[in-house]
Short mmCIF file of C-alpha atoms and ligand atoms in Angstrom, two decimals:
data_model
loop_
_atom_site.label_atom_id
_atom_site.label_comp_id
_atom_site.label_asym_id
_atom_site.label_seq_id
_atom_site.Cartn_x
_atom_site.Cartn_y
_atom_site.Cartn_z
CA MET A 6 27.50 -3.24 -4.46
CA GLN A 7 30.38 -5.16 -3.13
CA THR A 8 29.13 -5.74 0.76
CA LYS A 9 31.06 -8.02 3.68
CA LEU A 10 28.18 -8.46 6.42
CA SER A 11 29.22 -9.23 10.33
CA GLU A 12 28.68 -12.78 11.28
CA LYS A 13 25.22 -11.52 13.14
CA PHE A 14 23.50 -11.75 9.92
CA ILE A 15 25.63 -13.72 7.18
CA ASP A 16 23.55 -17.02 8.67
CA ASN A 17 20.27 -15.51 8.98
CA PRO A 18 17.90 -15.88 6.66
CA LYS A 19 16.94 -11.95 6.76
CA GLY A 20 20.83 -10.98 6.72
CA LYS A 21 21.19 -13.09 3.03
CA LYS A 22 17.97 -11.24 1.60
CA ALA A 23 19.12 -8.08 2.63
CA ASP A 24 22.71 -9.43 1.07
CA ASP A 25 21.29 -10.33 -2.34
CA ILE A 26 19.84 -7.35 -2.20
CA LEU A 27 22.90 -4.53 -1.40
CA ARG A 28 23.98 -6.65 -4.08
CA SER A 29 22.39 -6.04 -6.91
CA CYS A 30 22.36 -1.84 -6.55
CA VAL A 31 25.48 -0.48 -8.58
CA HIS A 32 25.33 2.31 -7.30
CA CYS A 33 24.35 4.21 -10.70
CA GLY A 34 22.13 7.30 -8.67
CA PHE A 35 19.23 6.81 -11.21
CA CYS A 36 16.94 6.29 -8.56
CA LEU A 37 17.45 9.88 -7.25
CA ALA A 38 15.47 11.73 -10.23
CA THR A 39 12.22 10.11 -8.34
CA CYS A 40 12.91 10.45 -4.76
CA PRO A 41 9.93 12.04 -3.34
CA THR A 42 12.40 13.14 -0.04
CA TYR A 43 15.62 13.45 -1.65
CA GLN A 44 13.50 15.97 -3.74
CA LEU A 45 12.18 17.96 -0.93
CA LEU A 46 14.99 17.37 1.35
CA GLY A 47 18.44 17.25 -0.65
CA ASN A 48 20.66 14.87 1.33
CA GLU A 49 21.69 11.63 -0.35
CA LEU A 50 21.04 10.44 3.02
CA ASP A 51 17.00 11.20 1.84
CA SER A 52 17.38 9.06 -1.12
CA PRO A 53 17.34 5.80 -1.90
CA ARG A 54 20.59 5.47 -2.31
CA GLY A 55 21.68 6.37 0.49
CA ARG A 56 19.62 4.34 2.56
CA ILE A 57 21.11 1.28 1.52
CA TYR A 58 24.87 2.56 2.18
CA LEU A 59 22.83 2.98 6.04
CA ILE A 60 21.02 -0.41 5.89
CA LYS A 61 23.91 -1.93 4.90
CA ALA A 62 26.44 -0.35 7.28
CA ALA A 63 24.30 -1.76 9.93
CA LEU A 64 24.40 -4.58 8.44
CA GLU A 65 28.25 -4.52 8.03
CA ASN A 66 29.71 -3.59 11.79
CA SER A 67 26.01 -2.43 13.55
CA LYS A 68 26.89 1.20 13.07
CA PHE A 69 23.64 2.77 13.61
CA SER A 70 22.71 6.32 14.79
CA GLN A 71 19.85 8.31 15.47
CA ASP A 72 19.91 10.32 12.37
CA SER A 73 20.30 6.67 10.30
CA VAL A 74 16.87 5.68 11.96
CA GLN A 75 15.29 9.03 11.36
CA HIS A 76 16.30 9.13 7.55
CA LEU A 77 14.69 5.67 7.42
CA ASP A 78 11.55 7.02 8.56
CA GLN A 79 11.43 9.26 6.06
CA CYS A 80 11.39 6.92 3.63
CA LEU A 81 7.79 6.51 1.82
CA THR A 82 7.78 3.31 1.21
CA CYS A 83 6.97 4.47 -2.29
CA ARG A 84 8.69 2.59 -4.41
CA ALA A 85 9.27 4.98 -7.44
CA CYS A 86 12.65 4.04 -6.56
CA GLU A 87 11.97 1.01 -8.05
CA THR A 88 10.23 1.73 -10.29
CA THR A 89 13.12 3.55 -11.70
CA CYS A 90 15.89 1.31 -10.67
CA PRO A 91 17.46 -0.19 -13.95
CA SER A 92 18.81 -2.94 -11.94
CA GLY A 93 15.81 -4.26 -10.20
CA VAL A 94 16.69 -3.18 -6.29
CA LYS A 95 14.03 -5.19 -3.93
CA PHE A 96 14.38 -1.29 -1.95
CA SER A 97 10.52 -2.26 0.24
CA GLU A 98 12.11 -6.00 0.71
CA LEU A 99 15.65 -4.82 2.13
CA VAL A 100 13.77 -1.02 3.82
CA ASP A 101 11.93 -3.99 6.23
CA ILE A 102 14.34 -5.06 6.97
CA GLY A 103 16.14 -2.02 7.87
CA ARG A 104 13.83 -1.08 10.21
CA GLU A 105 13.61 -4.40 12.07
CA ILE A 106 16.85 -3.88 12.94
CA VAL A 107 17.31 -0.88 13.47
CA GLU A 108 13.91 -1.27 15.81
CA PRO A 109 16.26 -1.71 18.77
CA LYS A 110 17.44 1.63 18.90
CA ARG A 111 14.50 3.73 19.27
CA SER A 112 13.78 5.31 22.41
CA LYS A 113 10.95 4.39 24.74
CA TRP A 114 8.89 6.91 23.92
CA GLN A 115 8.66 6.08 20.82
CA LYS A 116 8.66 2.58 20.64
CA LEU A 117 5.10 2.71 22.99
CA TYR A 118 4.25 5.27 20.71
CA ARG A 119 4.37 3.94 17.45
CA ASN A 120 3.35 0.18 19.02
CA MET A 121 0.17 2.36 20.38
CA VAL A 122 -0.52 3.96 17.05
CA ARG A 123 -0.16 0.28 15.91
CA LYS A 124 -2.95 -1.51 17.95
CA ALA A 125 -5.06 1.67 17.39
CA LEU A 126 -5.56 1.21 14.01
CA THR A 127 -5.51 -2.20 13.34
CA SER A 128 -7.89 -3.66 15.76
CA PRO A 129 -11.58 -3.05 14.70
CA ARG A 130 -12.99 -2.31 17.97
CA LEU A 131 -11.24 0.12 19.28
CA PHE A 132 -10.33 1.58 15.58
CA ASN A 133 -13.99 2.21 15.17
CA ILE A 134 -15.00 4.39 17.59
CA VAL A 135 -11.88 6.43 17.25
CA GLY A 136 -12.70 6.15 13.25
CA GLY A 137 -16.33 7.14 13.58
CA LEU A 138 -15.52 10.15 13.94
CA PHE A 139 -13.25 11.25 10.58
CA LYS A 140 -15.85 9.85 8.65
CA HIS A 141 -15.35 10.33 4.79
CA ALA A 142 -18.74 10.05 3.39
CA SER A 143 -22.44 7.28 3.68
CA ILE A 144 -24.10 4.79 2.01
CA GLN A 145 -25.11 6.37 -0.70
CA THR A 146 -27.31 3.79 -3.03
CA THR A 147 -28.86 0.93 -2.13
CA SER A 148 -27.91 -2.42 -2.56
CA ILE A 149 -28.12 -4.51 -5.32
CA GLN A 150 -28.19 -8.56 -5.17
CA ALA A 151 -26.03 -10.53 -8.66
CA THR A 152 -28.84 -12.35 -10.75
CA ASN A 153 -27.04 -14.96 -12.64
CA VAL A 154 -24.09 -15.89 -10.77
CA LYS A 155 -21.78 -16.04 -12.97
CA SER A 156 -18.69 -16.17 -10.71
CA ARG A 157 -18.04 -15.82 -6.92
CA ALA A 158 -15.42 -13.31 -5.75
CA LEU A 159 -13.97 -12.70 -2.47
CA LEU A 160 -14.13 -8.84 -1.51
CA LEU A 161 -11.18 -7.93 0.62
CA THR A 162 -13.23 -4.51 2.98
CA GLY A 163 -10.24 -3.58 4.39
CA CYS A 164 -10.28 -3.00 7.93
CA VAL A 165 -10.27 1.13 8.41
CA GLN A 166 -12.55 0.90 5.65
CA PRO A 167 -15.35 -0.14 6.29
CA THR A 168 -15.12 2.21 9.11
CA LEU A 169 -14.04 5.61 7.02
CA ALA A 170 -15.62 4.98 3.71
CA PRO A 171 -17.97 2.29 3.61
CA ASN A 172 -20.25 3.68 0.35
CA ILE A 173 -16.45 2.15 -1.06
CA ASN A 174 -17.46 -1.66 0.06
CA HIS A 175 -21.37 -1.00 -1.04
CA VAL A 176 -20.81 0.40 -4.34
CA THR A 177 -18.09 -2.23 -5.21
CA LYS A 178 -20.28 -5.13 -4.04
CA ASN A 179 -23.74 -3.51 -6.10
CA VAL A 180 -20.43 -3.05 -9.66
CA LEU A 181 -19.93 -6.61 -9.00
CA ALA A 182 -24.14 -7.99 -9.06
CA LYS A 183 -24.70 -5.68 -12.03
CA LEU A 184 -22.03 -7.76 -13.67
CA GLY A 185 -22.79 -11.47 -12.27
CA VAL A 186 -20.53 -12.04 -9.56
CA ALA A 187 -21.91 -12.41 -5.79
CA VAL A 188 -20.03 -11.18 -3.92
CA ILE A 189 -18.14 -12.78 0.15
CA GLU A 190 -16.77 -10.32 2.27
CA THR A 191 -13.80 -10.50 4.80
CA LYS A 192 -14.82 -9.51 8.50
CA GLN A 193 -12.54 -5.85 9.74
CA HIS A 194 -9.75 -8.42 11.83
CA GLU A 195 -9.34 -9.84 8.93
CA CYS A 196 -6.33 -7.19 8.48
CA CYS A 197 -3.96 -7.19 5.01
CA GLY A 198 -1.00 -7.21 8.50
CA ALA A 199 0.42 -4.33 5.90
CA ILE A 200 0.45 -1.40 8.81
CA ASP A 201 1.95 -3.95 11.29
CA GLN A 202 4.99 -5.53 8.54
CA HIS A 203 5.94 -1.71 8.00
CA LEU A 204 5.99 -1.01 11.26
CA SER A 205 8.60 -2.62 12.66
CA ALA A 206 5.75 -6.05 14.30
CA GLN A 207 7.07 -8.88 11.58
CA ASN A 208 5.36 -11.03 14.29
CA ASP A 209 2.60 -9.97 14.53
CA ALA A 210 2.33 -9.38 11.06
CA LEU A 211 3.20 -13.07 10.54
CA ILE A 212 -0.04 -13.80 12.92
CA LYS A 213 -2.46 -12.39 10.55
CA ILE A 214 -1.08 -12.24 7.26
CA LYS A 215 -0.22 -16.79 8.01
CA ARG A 216 -4.55 -16.51 9.26
CA ASN A 217 -5.44 -15.03 6.33
CA ILE A 218 -3.85 -17.15 3.94
CA ASP A 219 -5.01 -20.46 5.75
CA LYS A 220 -8.90 -18.46 5.28
CA TRP A 221 -8.37 -18.16 1.84
CA HIS A 222 -6.93 -20.64 0.39
CA ALA A 223 -9.02 -22.51 1.33
CA GLN A 224 -11.93 -19.92 0.45
CA LEU A 225 -10.54 -20.14 -3.44
CA GLU A 226 -10.24 -23.97 -3.51
CA SER A 227 -14.24 -24.28 -2.91
CA GLN A 228 -16.09 -21.57 -2.50
CA VAL A 229 -14.47 -18.15 -4.21
CA ASP A 230 -13.06 -17.71 -8.50
CA VAL A 231 -10.93 -14.73 -7.61
CA ILE A 232 -10.07 -12.21 -3.77
CA ILE A 233 -10.67 -8.42 -5.27
CA SER A 234 -9.14 -5.13 -3.18
CA THR A 235 -10.14 -1.75 -3.17
CA ALA A 236 -7.54 -0.42 -1.25
CA SER A 237 -4.16 -0.85 -3.20
CA GLY A 238 -2.71 -0.72 0.29
CA CYS A 239 -3.96 -3.27 0.77
CA GLY A 240 -3.64 -4.83 -2.24
CA VAL A 241 -0.30 -5.19 -2.48
CA MET A 242 0.31 -6.69 0.98
CA VAL A 243 -1.33 -9.63 0.45
CA LYS A 244 -0.25 -9.31 -3.54
CA ASP A 245 3.49 -9.35 -2.06
CA TYR A 246 2.84 -12.32 0.94
CA PRO A 247 4.92 -15.01 -0.73
CA THR A 248 8.43 -12.57 -1.13
CA LEU A 249 7.91 -13.45 3.91
CA PHE A 250 8.01 -16.62 3.02
CA GLU A 251 10.68 -19.04 3.03
CA THR A 252 10.88 -21.60 -0.76
CA ASP A 253 10.00 -24.76 1.60
CA ASP A 254 8.44 -23.14 3.88
CA PRO A 255 4.53 -24.58 4.03
CA TYR A 256 2.86 -21.69 3.43
CA TYR A 257 5.44 -20.38 0.61
CA GLN A 258 2.64 -22.49 -2.31
CA LYS A 259 -0.81 -21.25 -0.50
CA ALA A 260 0.90 -17.53 -0.70
CA ILE A 261 1.65 -18.23 -4.06
CA LYS A 262 -1.40 -19.51 -4.58
CA VAL A 263 -3.49 -16.28 -2.98
CA SER A 264 -0.94 -13.36 -4.13
CA ALA A 265 -1.98 -14.76 -7.58
CA GLN A 266 -5.57 -14.93 -7.39
CA THR A 267 -6.03 -11.43 -5.89
CA LYS A 268 -6.54 -8.08 -8.05
CA ASP A 269 -6.76 -5.29 -7.32
CA ILE A 270 -10.49 -4.51 -8.31
CA ALA A 271 -9.44 -2.51 -11.92
CA GLU A 272 -8.07 -5.01 -13.46
CA TYR A 273 -10.34 -7.31 -12.72
CA LEU A 274 -13.55 -4.98 -14.34
CA LEU A 275 -10.22 -4.41 -16.85
CA GLU A 276 -12.04 -7.70 -18.36
CA LYS A 277 -15.10 -7.52 -18.31
CA ASP A 278 -17.84 -5.71 -20.95
CA LEU A 279 -19.02 -1.96 -19.27
CA SER A 280 -21.45 -1.46 -20.94
CA THR A 281 -23.76 -2.51 -18.33
CA LEU A 282 -22.70 0.54 -15.49
CA ILE A 283 -23.79 3.64 -16.49
CA THR A 284 -22.01 6.18 -15.38
CA LYS A 285 -23.06 10.69 -15.88
CA ILE A 286 -19.60 11.34 -16.91
CA LYS A 287 -17.17 14.49 -14.97
CA LYS A 288 -14.05 16.56 -14.99
CA LEU A 289 -11.75 14.85 -13.45
CA SER A 290 -8.67 14.07 -11.87
CA TYR A 291 -6.70 11.01 -11.17
CA HIS A 292 -4.36 9.78 -8.64
CA ALA A 293 -2.51 7.20 -8.63
CA PRO A 294 -1.37 5.80 -5.30
CA CYS A 295 2.33 4.24 -5.31
CA THR A 296 0.97 1.14 -4.02
CA LEU A 297 -0.48 0.96 -7.01
CA GLN A 298 1.96 2.51 -9.35
CA HIS A 299 5.42 1.04 -8.15
CA GLY A 300 3.44 -1.31 -5.86
CA GLN A 301 1.40 -3.47 -7.89
CA LYS A 302 3.48 -2.37 -10.79
CA LEU A 303 0.22 -1.55 -13.09
CA PRO A 304 0.37 1.73 -14.09
CA GLY A 305 -1.77 3.31 -16.00
CA LEU A 306 -4.40 0.76 -15.03
CA VAL A 307 -7.46 2.80 -13.48
CA GLU A 308 -6.41 5.49 -16.07
CA GLY A 309 -7.34 3.12 -18.49
CA LEU A 310 -10.34 2.27 -17.17
CA LEU A 311 -11.96 5.28 -16.64
CA GLU A 312 -10.96 6.50 -20.06
CA LYS A 313 -12.63 3.27 -21.96
CA LEU A 314 -15.87 3.79 -19.40
CA GLY A 315 -15.69 7.68 -21.38
CA TYR A 316 -13.84 9.85 -19.08
CA GLN A 317 -10.96 12.15 -19.48
CA LEU A 318 -9.11 13.11 -17.55
CA SER A 319 -6.50 15.30 -16.99
CA PRO A 320 -2.68 15.17 -17.11
CA VAL A 321 -1.13 15.34 -13.20
CA THR A 322 2.48 17.42 -13.53
CA ASP A 323 4.53 14.30 -11.01
CA ALA A 324 2.01 11.99 -11.20
CA HIS A 325 4.43 9.61 -10.44
CA LEU A 326 5.16 10.83 -6.79
CA CYS A 327 3.75 10.47 -3.09
CA CYS A 328 0.74 12.60 -2.10
CA GLY A 329 2.06 12.30 1.18
CA SER A 330 -0.92 9.72 3.25
CA ALA A 331 2.34 6.14 3.17
CA GLY A 332 0.19 4.02 5.59
CA THR A 333 0.35 5.94 9.07
CA TYR A 334 3.50 7.79 7.32
CA SER A 335 1.49 11.96 8.04
CA ILE A 336 1.21 10.72 11.12
CA PHE A 337 4.96 10.15 12.32
CA GLN A 338 6.10 12.62 9.89
CA PRO A 339 3.03 15.36 9.48
CA THR A 340 5.20 18.14 8.61
CA ILE A 341 6.85 16.13 5.65
CA SER A 342 3.50 14.78 4.23
CA LYS A 343 1.96 17.74 3.97
CA GLN A 344 4.66 19.43 2.16
CA LEU A 345 3.82 16.16 -0.34
CA ARG A 346 0.42 16.81 0.39
CA ASN A 347 -0.24 19.61 -1.09
CA ASN A 348 2.43 19.68 -3.87
CA LYS A 349 0.17 16.89 -5.22
CA LEU A 350 -3.17 18.55 -4.78
CA HIS A 351 -1.52 21.78 -6.54
CA HIS A 352 -1.23 19.25 -9.82
CA LEU A 353 -4.46 17.82 -9.43
CA SER A 354 -6.66 21.35 -9.21
CA SER A 355 -4.48 23.22 -11.99
CA SER A 356 -6.93 21.69 -14.47
CA LYS A 357 -10.03 22.61 -12.13
CA PRO A 358 -11.78 19.58 -11.95
CA GLU A 359 -15.16 18.72 -10.36
CA LEU A 360 -13.54 15.73 -8.08
CA ILE A 361 -10.04 13.97 -7.34
CA VAL A 362 -10.44 10.73 -7.50
CA THR A 363 -7.33 7.52 -6.18
CA ALA A 364 -8.03 4.03 -5.92
CA ASN A 365 -6.83 3.93 -2.26
CA ILE A 366 -8.87 4.97 1.09
CA GLY A 367 -4.72 6.52 2.39
CA CYS A 368 -4.58 8.51 -0.37
CA LEU A 369 -8.80 8.97 -0.42
CA MET A 370 -7.98 10.44 4.04
CA HIS A 371 -4.79 11.87 2.86
CA LEU A 372 -5.95 14.68 0.22
CA SER A 373 -9.62 14.74 1.74
CA LYS A 374 -8.39 16.56 4.87
CA GLY A 375 -6.31 19.69 2.78
CA SER A 376 -8.57 19.26 -0.19
CA ASP A 377 -12.29 22.12 -1.60
CA ILE A 378 -12.89 19.52 -4.39
CA PRO A 379 -14.91 16.92 -3.73
CA VAL A 380 -11.95 13.09 -3.00
CA LYS A 381 -13.93 10.16 -3.99
CA HIS A 382 -12.59 6.23 -4.71
CA TRP A 383 -12.55 6.04 -8.80
CA ILE A 384 -15.48 3.30 -8.16
CA GLU A 385 -18.23 5.52 -6.57
CA LEU A 386 -18.57 6.72 -9.91
CA LEU A 387 -19.93 3.65 -11.26
CA ASP A 388 -22.70 2.99 -9.49
CA THR A 389 -25.79 5.78 -9.83
S1 LIG B 426 18.96 2.47 -9.75
FE1 LIG B 426 19.08 1.85 -8.18
S2 LIG B 426 21.35 0.52 -9.19
FE2 LIG B 426 21.29 2.26 -9.04
S3 LIG B 426 21.54 3.65 -7.13
FE3 LIG B 426 19.60 4.04 -7.70
S4 LIG B 426 19.17 1.36 -6.54
FE4 LIG B 426 21.00 1.26 -6.53
S1 LIG B 427 10.80 4.43 -1.44
FE1 LIG B 427 10.26 6.30 -1.98
S2 LIG B 427 11.54 7.54 -0.61
FE2 LIG B 427 11.68 5.63 -0.19
S3 LIG B 427 13.85 6.37 -1.46
FE3 LIG B 427 12.69 5.06 -2.24
S4 LIG B 427 11.22 6.50 -3.41
FE4 LIG B 427 12.87 7.60 -1.83
#
């Protein structure tokens, strides 16, 4: 795609990055076939290619209406388009830049509401008070300590997960202990920065991200061998840290190390001997989070691990499509979010499973709200 950026953006690092991404798009339209919002709304401006044109217009001649803001807001940042795109267009990086550029166009009330939600979700004290009302499940087993320690891991506990579903981190620590892995946990305030980053608060995101990089890099140098994430939404953000820095930025190399040594819990366990883990086989459906299959580019990872453990998973129609959770999307775009959840639950429950499992706290909470079938993190199957 040819571009002609305005003076305002031509010499600015974000403008240059956006320009490179725009130029990689050959406007073939393949991405339209797998975009959930295009499928639901049928409008090209709610497709990846349409949004690329809107961002291009904003960068070339600052043309951006309230309708355009709405089309960008309706994007889930699910990255299904990245999986489909034959030209490797880095859509999620582009849409974050696009949203930052159009942020000043928002009304004062819109800005205030978005800011309140962002602060509530990223302030552990506030979230613990409000989030406690929505608690999903309590801790179900006693804690195990690792004996005969073979390795050490830093566990990203997440900022909402300890309040909403504490059993996930509890079980993860027990499973790792059984495998001889000693765990250090991050504090709840060590948020990965994803919520700020995707709500156009890049400065706040960078403050958190730099603090994390400093601390976690030092821990990787002296205390731990690996960083483990059980929430794929946090995992993808940490793995994407290097994309947020210029290559000559002092944080870039440290971000590369933190990113390279971060693994989803399924990625980590796939390399281990799991024969000591007792599982009760159940009839399951698995919901693959977009952040794992499209964001971290690990399609089939959990499915393969569960099959290795003896589970038989029912095939799920349209498994590549988002469930509608998408970070704060279910708060700001409730109608589309519910439609996507209904479609997803219809497909997940059609085989009449005893349990639906997933790999991300956001998807888990969102699906649970509409499901008669219990929804859990798949790691919870491994602690009995
Ligand atoms: S598939 Fe890729 S190259 Fe084709 S229009 Fe979509 S983003 Fe552009
Ligand atoms: S990120 Fe998802 S919703 Fe957004 S344009 Fe791509 S496929 Fe569509």
